[in-house]
Amino acid sequence: MIYLDHHSTTPLDPVVLEEMMPYMTERFGNPSSMDHSYGHEASVAVEEARARVADLVGARHDEIIFTSGATESDNLALVGVARRYADRGDHIITCATEHKAVLDTAAYLERTGRRVTYVPVDGFGMVDMDILEGAITPQTVLVSVMAANNEVGTIPDIGMIGEVAHRHGVPFHTDAAQAAGHIHMDVEEMHIDIMSISAHKMYGPKGVGALYVRSMRPAVRLDPIMYGGGQEGNQRSGTLNVPAIVGLGKAAQIAQGAMADEARWHCSWTKQMMDMFGGVGGVLNGHPESRLAHNLNVRFPGVDGKAIINTVSDRLAISAGSACTTETVEPSHVLLAMGLDEEEAHQSVRFGLGRYTTHEETVRAAEIVLDAVRGISRQ
Ligand SMILES: Cc1ncc(COP(=O)(O)O)c(C=O)c1O
């Protein structure tokens, strides 16, 4: 079995697991219980993880809040800002190709009386900058655009979007679940005020993530969405999941050192796969250059993507798009937003390479898919 669904989730790096283990057994203290050494050693571990996550994205250590994952981080970012700045305005700008964690949170905010503008994208999945800037009004309290798309891998010019938002005095949030640990992210360079991060997309454990929140020049404030013990500077109550946080920290540290090499290999391997798919008329979905190196989203004209996935499922783990939206037969909202029609969207398949993927596996995977495409076309 070849696993090429790394946008859905990544396996745990064994080094990460090793680092986590003591915090699931003998070092079980609660980092908020500082009256004894159990709590103290847990707190030291959490702070080290915080520093590692901060270093990955060029943030200050105290600007990182731990959460249960990018879904919670996105919810906290959008709802937290909308509530905090309610006296300033009621308008949020986001993008049509965002993950459901952002889109459904925006839809919730609309139901509570806020206004949301969904900026369209071009055929490559790139945000229309003129429409984005034109949508900003004095009532706009947040611009939220993802750092890398989870389906087609397109990477928008995040720095430019941040600059435009800041020019109008509006905070900028980016969902970096697919970007952090894979491409260079720097909150200063890219004018980012709030950023969502997930551990299980970068070889860390599931159920843990982080939110970067700018503390100066200028500080951004959030209203909490959960109430309780006041952990994480009152911004995210609840006893910290110490082993998972330690895992996130280690995953971030490893990714920082590994991502440039991984991207170099993956870029040449996905190019080779795409060349092979050209033989059956495969068409690349997403931007040809500004894209995640380990992503390949291909449309096979005249062939149903789900039929390909089912045909190869005993040898190859690939998907039709976002696994995070559960079982659905709806065409991908990302591909539709990029201008594909429903039939074309259903003809698309997503590949996601990973740290442990070999070149041989990518060639084998492409051959398996080519066989399936030819077989289905003959039927
Ligand atoms: C872009 C993006 N945002 C958010 C999420 C949700 O992340 P989590 O599983 O950590 O809640 C995902 C997961 O696929 C994602 O790809």
PDB file of C-alpha atoms and ligand atoms in Angstrom, residues 7-8 69-71 74 99 101 146 148 150 175 177-178 198 200-201 324, ligand 1:
ATOM      1  CA  HIS A   7      -2.888  16.675   3.024  1.00  0.00           C
ATOM      2  CA  SER A   8      -5.452  14.683   4.954  1.00  0.00           C
ATOM      3  CA  GLY A  69      -6.044  21.951  16.011  1.00  0.00           C
ATOM      4  CA  ALA A  70      -6.498  24.262  13.071  1.00  0.00           C
ATOM      5  CA  THR A  71     -10.298  23.994  13.190  1.00  0.00           C
ATOM      6  CA  ASP A  74      -9.756  29.200  12.811  1.00  0.00           C
ATOM      7  CA  HIS A  99     -11.227  25.278   4.260  1.00  0.00           C
ATOM      8  CA  ALA A 101     -13.157  25.515   9.220  1.00  0.00           C
ATOM      9  CA  MET A 146      -5.281  30.708   3.695  1.00  0.00           C
ATOM     10  CA  ALA A 148      -1.731  27.202   1.071  1.00  0.00           C
ATOM     11  CA  ASN A 150      -5.411  21.912   1.024  1.00  0.00           C
ATOM     12  CA  ASP A 175      -4.973  29.472   7.944  1.00  0.00           C
ATOM     13  CA  ALA A 177      -2.582  24.308   8.399  1.00  0.00           C
ATOM     14  CA  GLN A 178      -1.099  23.111   5.097  1.00  0.00           C
ATOM     15  CA  SER A 198      -2.105  22.112  12.939  1.00  0.00           C
ATOM     16  CA  HIS A 200      -1.003  16.435  12.278  1.00  0.00           C
ATOM     17  CA  LYS A 201      -0.228  18.048   8.916  1.00  0.00           C
ATOM     18  CA  CYS A 324     -11.727  16.972   6.443  1.00  0.00           C
TER      19      CYS A 324
HETATM   20  C1  LIG B   1      -6.411  24.364   5.356  1.00  0.00           C
HETATM   21  C2  LIG B   1      -6.933  23.594   6.529  1.00  0.00           C
HETATM   22  N1  LIG B   1      -7.474  24.241   7.570  1.00  0.00           N
HETATM   23  C3  LIG B   1      -7.944  23.601   8.643  1.00  0.00           C
HETATM   24  C4  LIG B   1      -7.900  22.231   8.728  1.00  0.00           C
HETATM   25  C5  LIG B   1      -8.409  21.548   9.964  1.00  0.00           C
HETATM   26  O1  LIG B   1      -7.302  21.164  10.732  1.00  0.00           O
HETATM   27  P1  LIG B   1      -7.468  20.241  12.036  1.00  0.00           P
HETATM   28  O2  LIG B   1      -7.642  18.848  11.515  1.00  0.00           O
HETATM   29  O3  LIG B   1      -6.164  20.425  12.769  1.00  0.00           O
HETATM   30  O4  LIG B   1      -8.621  20.737  12.811  1.00  0.00           O
HETATM   31  C6  LIG B   1      -7.369  21.497   7.662  1.00  0.00           C
HETATM   32  C7  LIG B   1      -7.396  20.016   7.661  1.00  0.00           C
HETATM   33  O5  LIG B   1      -7.450  19.412   6.602  1.00  0.00           O
HETATM   34  C8  LIG B   1      -6.857  22.195   6.544  1.00  0.00           C
HETATM   35  O6  LIG B   1      -6.334  21.547   5.495  1.00  0.00           O
END
